[in-house]
Short mmCIF file of C-alpha atoms and ligand atoms in Angstrom, two decimals:
data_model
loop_
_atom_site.label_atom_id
_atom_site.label_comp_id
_atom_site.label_asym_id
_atom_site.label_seq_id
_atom_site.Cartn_x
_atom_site.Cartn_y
_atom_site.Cartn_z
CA UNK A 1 126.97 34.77 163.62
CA UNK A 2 129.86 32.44 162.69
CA UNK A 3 129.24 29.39 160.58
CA UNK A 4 131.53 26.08 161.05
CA UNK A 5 134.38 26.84 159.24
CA UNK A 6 134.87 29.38 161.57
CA UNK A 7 133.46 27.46 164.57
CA UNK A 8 135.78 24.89 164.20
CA UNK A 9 139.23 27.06 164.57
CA UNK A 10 139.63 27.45 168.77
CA UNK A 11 137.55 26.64 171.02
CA UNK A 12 134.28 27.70 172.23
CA UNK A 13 134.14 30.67 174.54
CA UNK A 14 137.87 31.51 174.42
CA UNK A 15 138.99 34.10 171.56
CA UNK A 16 140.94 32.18 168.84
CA UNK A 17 145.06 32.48 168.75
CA UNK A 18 146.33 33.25 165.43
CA UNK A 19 150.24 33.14 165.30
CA UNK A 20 151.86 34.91 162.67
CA UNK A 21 154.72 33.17 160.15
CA UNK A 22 155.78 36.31 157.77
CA UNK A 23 157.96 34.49 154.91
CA UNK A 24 159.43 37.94 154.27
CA UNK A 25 163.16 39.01 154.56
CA UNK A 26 161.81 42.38 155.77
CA UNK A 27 158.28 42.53 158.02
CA UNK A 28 158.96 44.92 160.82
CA UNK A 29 158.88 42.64 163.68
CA UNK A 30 160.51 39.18 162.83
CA UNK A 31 161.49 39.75 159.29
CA UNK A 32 164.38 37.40 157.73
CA UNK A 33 164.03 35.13 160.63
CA UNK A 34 163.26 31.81 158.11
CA UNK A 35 166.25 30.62 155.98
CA UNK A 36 163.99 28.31 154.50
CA UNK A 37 160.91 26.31 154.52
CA UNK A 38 161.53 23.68 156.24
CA UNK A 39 162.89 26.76 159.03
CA UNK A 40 159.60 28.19 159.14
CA UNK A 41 157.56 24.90 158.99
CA UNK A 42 159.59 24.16 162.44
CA UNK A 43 158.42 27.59 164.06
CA UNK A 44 154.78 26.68 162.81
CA UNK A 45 154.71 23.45 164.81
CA UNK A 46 156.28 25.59 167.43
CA UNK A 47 154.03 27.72 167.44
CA UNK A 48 151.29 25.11 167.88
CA UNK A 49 152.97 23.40 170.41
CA UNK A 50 151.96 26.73 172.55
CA UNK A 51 149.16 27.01 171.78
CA UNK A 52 147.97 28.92 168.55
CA UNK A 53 144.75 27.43 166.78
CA UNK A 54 146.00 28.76 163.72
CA UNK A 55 148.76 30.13 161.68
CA UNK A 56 148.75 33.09 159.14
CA UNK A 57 151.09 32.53 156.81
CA UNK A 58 152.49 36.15 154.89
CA UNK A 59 154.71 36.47 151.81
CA UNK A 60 154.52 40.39 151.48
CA UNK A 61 155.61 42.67 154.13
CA UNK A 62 152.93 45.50 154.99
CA UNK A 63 155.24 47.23 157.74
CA UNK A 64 154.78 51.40 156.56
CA UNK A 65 156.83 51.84 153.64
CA UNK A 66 157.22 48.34 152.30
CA UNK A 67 156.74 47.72 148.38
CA UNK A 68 154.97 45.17 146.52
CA UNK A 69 156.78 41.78 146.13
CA UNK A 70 156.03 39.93 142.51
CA UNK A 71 153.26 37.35 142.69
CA UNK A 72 155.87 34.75 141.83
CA UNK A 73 158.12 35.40 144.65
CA UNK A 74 154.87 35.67 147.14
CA UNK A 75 153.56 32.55 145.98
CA UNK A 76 157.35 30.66 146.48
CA UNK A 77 157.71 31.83 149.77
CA UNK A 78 153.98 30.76 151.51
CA UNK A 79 153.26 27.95 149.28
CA UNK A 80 155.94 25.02 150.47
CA UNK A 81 154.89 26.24 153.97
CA UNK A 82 150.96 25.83 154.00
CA UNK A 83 151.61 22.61 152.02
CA UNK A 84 154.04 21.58 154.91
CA UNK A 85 151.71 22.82 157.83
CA UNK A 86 149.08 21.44 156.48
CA UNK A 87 150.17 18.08 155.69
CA UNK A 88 151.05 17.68 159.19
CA UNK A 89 147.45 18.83 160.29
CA UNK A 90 148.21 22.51 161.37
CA UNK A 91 145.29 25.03 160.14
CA UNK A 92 146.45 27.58 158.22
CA UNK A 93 145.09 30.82 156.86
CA UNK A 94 147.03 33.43 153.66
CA UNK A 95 148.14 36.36 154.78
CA UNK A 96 147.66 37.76 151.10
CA UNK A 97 146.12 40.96 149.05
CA UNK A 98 145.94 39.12 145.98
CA UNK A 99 143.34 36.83 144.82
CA UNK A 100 145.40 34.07 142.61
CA UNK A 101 147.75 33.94 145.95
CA UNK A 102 145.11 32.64 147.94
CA UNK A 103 143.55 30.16 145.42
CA UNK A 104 146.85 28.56 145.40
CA UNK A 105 147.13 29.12 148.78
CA UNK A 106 143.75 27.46 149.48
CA UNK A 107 144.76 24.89 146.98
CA UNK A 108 147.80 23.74 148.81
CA UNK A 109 145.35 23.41 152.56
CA UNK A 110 144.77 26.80 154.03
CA UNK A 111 141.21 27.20 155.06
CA UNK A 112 141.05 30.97 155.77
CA UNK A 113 142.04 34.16 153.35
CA UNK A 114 143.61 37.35 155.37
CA UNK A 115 143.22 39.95 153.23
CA UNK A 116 144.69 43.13 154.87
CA UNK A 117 143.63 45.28 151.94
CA UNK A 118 139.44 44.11 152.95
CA UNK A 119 139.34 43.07 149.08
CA UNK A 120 140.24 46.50 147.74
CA UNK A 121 143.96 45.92 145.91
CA UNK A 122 142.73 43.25 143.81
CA UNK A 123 139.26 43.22 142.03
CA UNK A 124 139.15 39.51 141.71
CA UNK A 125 139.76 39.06 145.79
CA UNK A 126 135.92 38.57 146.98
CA UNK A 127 134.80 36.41 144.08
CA UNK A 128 137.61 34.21 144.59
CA UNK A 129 137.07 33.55 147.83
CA UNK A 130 133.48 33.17 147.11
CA UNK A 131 134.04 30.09 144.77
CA UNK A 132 136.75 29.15 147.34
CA UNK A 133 133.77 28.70 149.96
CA UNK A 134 136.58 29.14 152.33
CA UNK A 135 135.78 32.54 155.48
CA UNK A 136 137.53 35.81 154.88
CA UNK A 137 139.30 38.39 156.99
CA UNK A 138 138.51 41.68 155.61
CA UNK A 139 140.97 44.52 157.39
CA UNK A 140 139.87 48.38 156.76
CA UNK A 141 143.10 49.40 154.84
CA UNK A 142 143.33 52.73 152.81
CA UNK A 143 146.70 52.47 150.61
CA UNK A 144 149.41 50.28 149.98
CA UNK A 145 152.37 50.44 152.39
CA UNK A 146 154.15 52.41 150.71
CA UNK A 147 151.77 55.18 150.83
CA UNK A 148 149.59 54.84 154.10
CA UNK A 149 151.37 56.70 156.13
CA UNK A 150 149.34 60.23 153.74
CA UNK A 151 146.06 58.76 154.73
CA UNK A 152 146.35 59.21 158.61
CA UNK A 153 143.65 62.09 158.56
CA UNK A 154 140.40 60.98 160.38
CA UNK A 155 137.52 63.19 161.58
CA UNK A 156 136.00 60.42 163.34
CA UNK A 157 138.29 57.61 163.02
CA UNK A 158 135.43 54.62 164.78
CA UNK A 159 132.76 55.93 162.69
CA UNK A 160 134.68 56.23 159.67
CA UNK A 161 136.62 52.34 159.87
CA UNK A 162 133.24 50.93 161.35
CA UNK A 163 131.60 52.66 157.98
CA UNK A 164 134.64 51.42 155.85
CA UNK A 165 134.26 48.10 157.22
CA UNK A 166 130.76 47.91 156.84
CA UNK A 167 131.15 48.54 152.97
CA UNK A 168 133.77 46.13 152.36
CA UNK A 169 131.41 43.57 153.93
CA UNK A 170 128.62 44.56 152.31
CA UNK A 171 130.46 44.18 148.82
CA UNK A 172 132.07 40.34 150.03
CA UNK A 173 127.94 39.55 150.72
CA UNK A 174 127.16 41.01 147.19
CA UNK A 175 130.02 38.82 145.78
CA UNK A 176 128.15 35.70 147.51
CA UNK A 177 130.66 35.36 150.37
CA UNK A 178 128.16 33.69 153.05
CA UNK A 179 128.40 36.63 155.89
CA UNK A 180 128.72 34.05 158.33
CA UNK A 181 132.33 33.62 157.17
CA UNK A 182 133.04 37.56 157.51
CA UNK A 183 135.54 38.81 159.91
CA UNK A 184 136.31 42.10 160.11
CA UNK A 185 139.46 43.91 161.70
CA UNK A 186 140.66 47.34 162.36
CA UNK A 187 143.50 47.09 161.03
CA UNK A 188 145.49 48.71 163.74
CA UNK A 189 148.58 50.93 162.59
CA UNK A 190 147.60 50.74 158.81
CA UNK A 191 147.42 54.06 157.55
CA UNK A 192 146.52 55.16 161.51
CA UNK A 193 147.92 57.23 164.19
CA UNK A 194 148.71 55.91 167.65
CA UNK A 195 145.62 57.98 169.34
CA UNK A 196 143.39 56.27 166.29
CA UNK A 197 144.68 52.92 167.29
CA UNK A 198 144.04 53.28 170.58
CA UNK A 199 140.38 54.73 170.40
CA UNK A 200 139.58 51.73 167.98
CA UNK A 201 140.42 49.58 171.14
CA UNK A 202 138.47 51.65 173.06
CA UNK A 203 135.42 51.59 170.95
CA UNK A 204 135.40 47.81 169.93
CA UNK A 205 131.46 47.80 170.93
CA UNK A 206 130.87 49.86 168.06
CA UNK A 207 132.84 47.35 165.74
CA UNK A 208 131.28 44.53 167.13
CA UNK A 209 127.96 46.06 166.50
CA UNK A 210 128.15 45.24 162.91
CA UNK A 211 127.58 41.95 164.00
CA UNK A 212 131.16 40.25 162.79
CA UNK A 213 133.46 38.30 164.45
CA UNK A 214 136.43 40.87 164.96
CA UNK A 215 139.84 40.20 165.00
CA UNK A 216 142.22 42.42 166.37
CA UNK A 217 146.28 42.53 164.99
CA UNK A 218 148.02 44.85 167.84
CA UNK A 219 151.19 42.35 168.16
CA UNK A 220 154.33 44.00 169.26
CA UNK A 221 153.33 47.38 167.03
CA UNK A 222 154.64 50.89 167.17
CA UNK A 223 151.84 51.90 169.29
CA UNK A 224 152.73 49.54 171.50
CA UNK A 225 155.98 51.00 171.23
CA UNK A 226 155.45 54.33 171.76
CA UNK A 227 152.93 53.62 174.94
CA UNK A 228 155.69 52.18 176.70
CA UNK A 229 158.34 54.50 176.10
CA UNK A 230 161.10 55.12 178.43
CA UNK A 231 161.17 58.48 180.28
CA UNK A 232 163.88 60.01 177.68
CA UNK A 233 160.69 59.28 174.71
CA UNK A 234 163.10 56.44 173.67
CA UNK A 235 159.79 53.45 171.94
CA UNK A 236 160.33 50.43 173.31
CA UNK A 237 162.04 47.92 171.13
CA UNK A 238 160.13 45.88 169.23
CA UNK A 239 160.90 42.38 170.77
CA UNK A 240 160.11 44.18 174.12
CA UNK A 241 156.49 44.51 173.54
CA UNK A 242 154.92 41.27 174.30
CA UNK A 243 153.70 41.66 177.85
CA UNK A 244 151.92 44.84 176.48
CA UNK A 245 150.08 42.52 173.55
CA UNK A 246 149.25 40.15 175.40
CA UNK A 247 147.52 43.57 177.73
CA UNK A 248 145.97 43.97 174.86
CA UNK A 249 144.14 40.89 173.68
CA UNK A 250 143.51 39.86 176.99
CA UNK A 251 141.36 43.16 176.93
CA UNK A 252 140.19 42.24 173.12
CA UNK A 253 138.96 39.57 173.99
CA UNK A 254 137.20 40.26 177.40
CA UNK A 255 135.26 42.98 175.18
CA UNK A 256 134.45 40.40 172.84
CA UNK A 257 137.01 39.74 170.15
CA UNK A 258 136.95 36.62 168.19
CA UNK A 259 140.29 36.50 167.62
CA UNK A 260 144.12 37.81 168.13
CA UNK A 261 146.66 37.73 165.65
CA UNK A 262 150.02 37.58 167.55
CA UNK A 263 154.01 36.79 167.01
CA UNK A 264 153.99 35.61 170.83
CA UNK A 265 152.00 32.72 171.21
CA UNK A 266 152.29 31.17 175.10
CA UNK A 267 151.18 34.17 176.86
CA UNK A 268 148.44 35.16 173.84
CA UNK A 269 147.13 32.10 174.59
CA UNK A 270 147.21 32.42 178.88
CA UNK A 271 145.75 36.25 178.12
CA UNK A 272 142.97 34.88 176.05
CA UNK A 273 142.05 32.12 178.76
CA UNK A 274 142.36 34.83 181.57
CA UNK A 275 139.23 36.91 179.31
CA UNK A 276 137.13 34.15 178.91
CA UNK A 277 136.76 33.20 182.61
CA UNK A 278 136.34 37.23 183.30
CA UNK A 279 133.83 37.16 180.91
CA UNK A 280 131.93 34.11 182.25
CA UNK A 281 132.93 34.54 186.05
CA UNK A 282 134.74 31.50 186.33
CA UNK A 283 131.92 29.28 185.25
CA UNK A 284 131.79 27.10 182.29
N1 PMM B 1 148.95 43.27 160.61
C1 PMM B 1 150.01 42.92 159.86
C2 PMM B 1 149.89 41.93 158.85
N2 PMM B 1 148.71 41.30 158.64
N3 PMM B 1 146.45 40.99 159.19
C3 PMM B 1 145.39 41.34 159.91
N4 PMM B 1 144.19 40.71 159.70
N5 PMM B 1 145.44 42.29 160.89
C4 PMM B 1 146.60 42.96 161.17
O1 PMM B 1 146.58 43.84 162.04
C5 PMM B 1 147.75 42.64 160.40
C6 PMM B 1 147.63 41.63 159.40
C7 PMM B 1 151.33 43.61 160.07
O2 PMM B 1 152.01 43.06 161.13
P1 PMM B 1 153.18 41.96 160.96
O3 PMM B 1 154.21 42.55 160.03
O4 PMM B 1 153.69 41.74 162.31
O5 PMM B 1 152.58 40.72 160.38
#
């Protein structure tokens, strides 16, 4: 079930297109890239222009091994740029793990709360969002960055996130988040091995059984990476992965994704157009 905040981002039948703006000088992909606002505002129009239905807008870097930025210096880099985006009509969502980040961030126009940490690094996160009546992303996450690379040991790694993800919305419903604004997401290559990544793909059904939207955030990741290495076991560089993503959420969202969260926005958006008329057989 979705209710119309989250009915209104994309359009019906197609998964949604989330393109990513990380304000951070260090995110593993397209770190340092903004040399100010006004930079980053420009690649958010861009971004638009090709297609995305919404941007996600990060202050913190969660690539393996990144530390904690202050909430000051989060808040100065996303802030001027949902203001800007929004102002000029874009939707925007907070890429964010704390909960004073995305009142402000709400505050300033974003209309969706990405919390990568599913509510668990800040004990104020759900109720927040529950006053801010705005829908949540809730990603299974096990440790900071810093530390998720210990916490790679699964038994059975789609029963145990579908489990984890269960809980965490269970506890947003019991902090009066309205499950009709719960989406839930793997969180691929957070505190998970390539094989786990991959058999969460594999076994979306049994995400999507909980009865969420899904989102899935595979963009240009090591996994990605590592699938395409070259024959000497050389990964594939990182701004060499975007035919394989788009693979990938064209295959999300044929099994029923609600949405991608992507770097690479023209071809997300062709992949995600591609699914819907497999899924419907041409006709709508
Ligand atoms: N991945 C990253 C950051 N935020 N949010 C969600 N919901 N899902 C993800 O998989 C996710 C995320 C890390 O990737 P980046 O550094 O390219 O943003």
């Amino acid at each position: 079930m979705i209710d119309e905040h989250l009915a209104r981002i994309g359009e019906p039948g197609r998964a949604v297109v989330m393109g990513v703006i990380n304000a951070t000088p260090d995110s593993f992909s397209d770190g340092g890239q903004f040399a100010d606002a006004d930079a980053a505002i420009s690649f958010g129009e861009q971004l638009i222009r090709d297609g995305a239905d919404i941007i996600d807008v990060g202050g913190e870097s969660t690539r393996p091994g990144a530390a904690r930025v202050g909430t000051d210096e989060e808040l100065s880099r996303i802030v001027p740029i949902i203001s800007g985006l929004t102002a000029r009509g874009i939707r925007c969502s907070v890429d964010t793990m704390r909960a004073g980040v995305a009142a402000q961030a709400v505050e300033a126009g974003a209309e969706l709360v990405n919390d990568v940490s599913g509510g668990l690094a800040d004990a104020a996160m759900l109720t927040t969002v529950s006053d801010l009546g705005v829908p949540i992303v809730l990603m299974h996450w096990r440790a900071p960055s810093d530390e998720m690379d210990n916490f790679t040991h699964y038994d059975d790694v789609v029963a145990e996130v579908v489990l984890a993800l269960a809980a965490r919305r269970d506890a947003a419903v019991a902090a009066g988040i309205n499950p009709d604004r719960i989406v839930l997401d793997p969180g691929l290559g957070f505190a998970k091995l390539a094989s786990h990544n991959w058999e969460l793909l594999r076994d979306l059904p049994a995400l999507s059984a909980l009865n969420q939207p899904v989102l899935i955030g595979a963009s240009r990741k090591r996994f990605l990476g590592a699938v395409l290495a070259g024959r000497d076991g050389t990964p594939r560089p990182v701004g060499d992965r975007d035919a394989a993503t788009h693979a990938v959420s064209a295959l999300a969202a044929a099994n029923g994704a609600w949405g991608v969260r992507v770097h690479e926005v023209a071809g997300t958006l062709d992949a995600v157009r591609v699914a819907r008329a497999w899924r419907e057989g041409g006709a709508w």
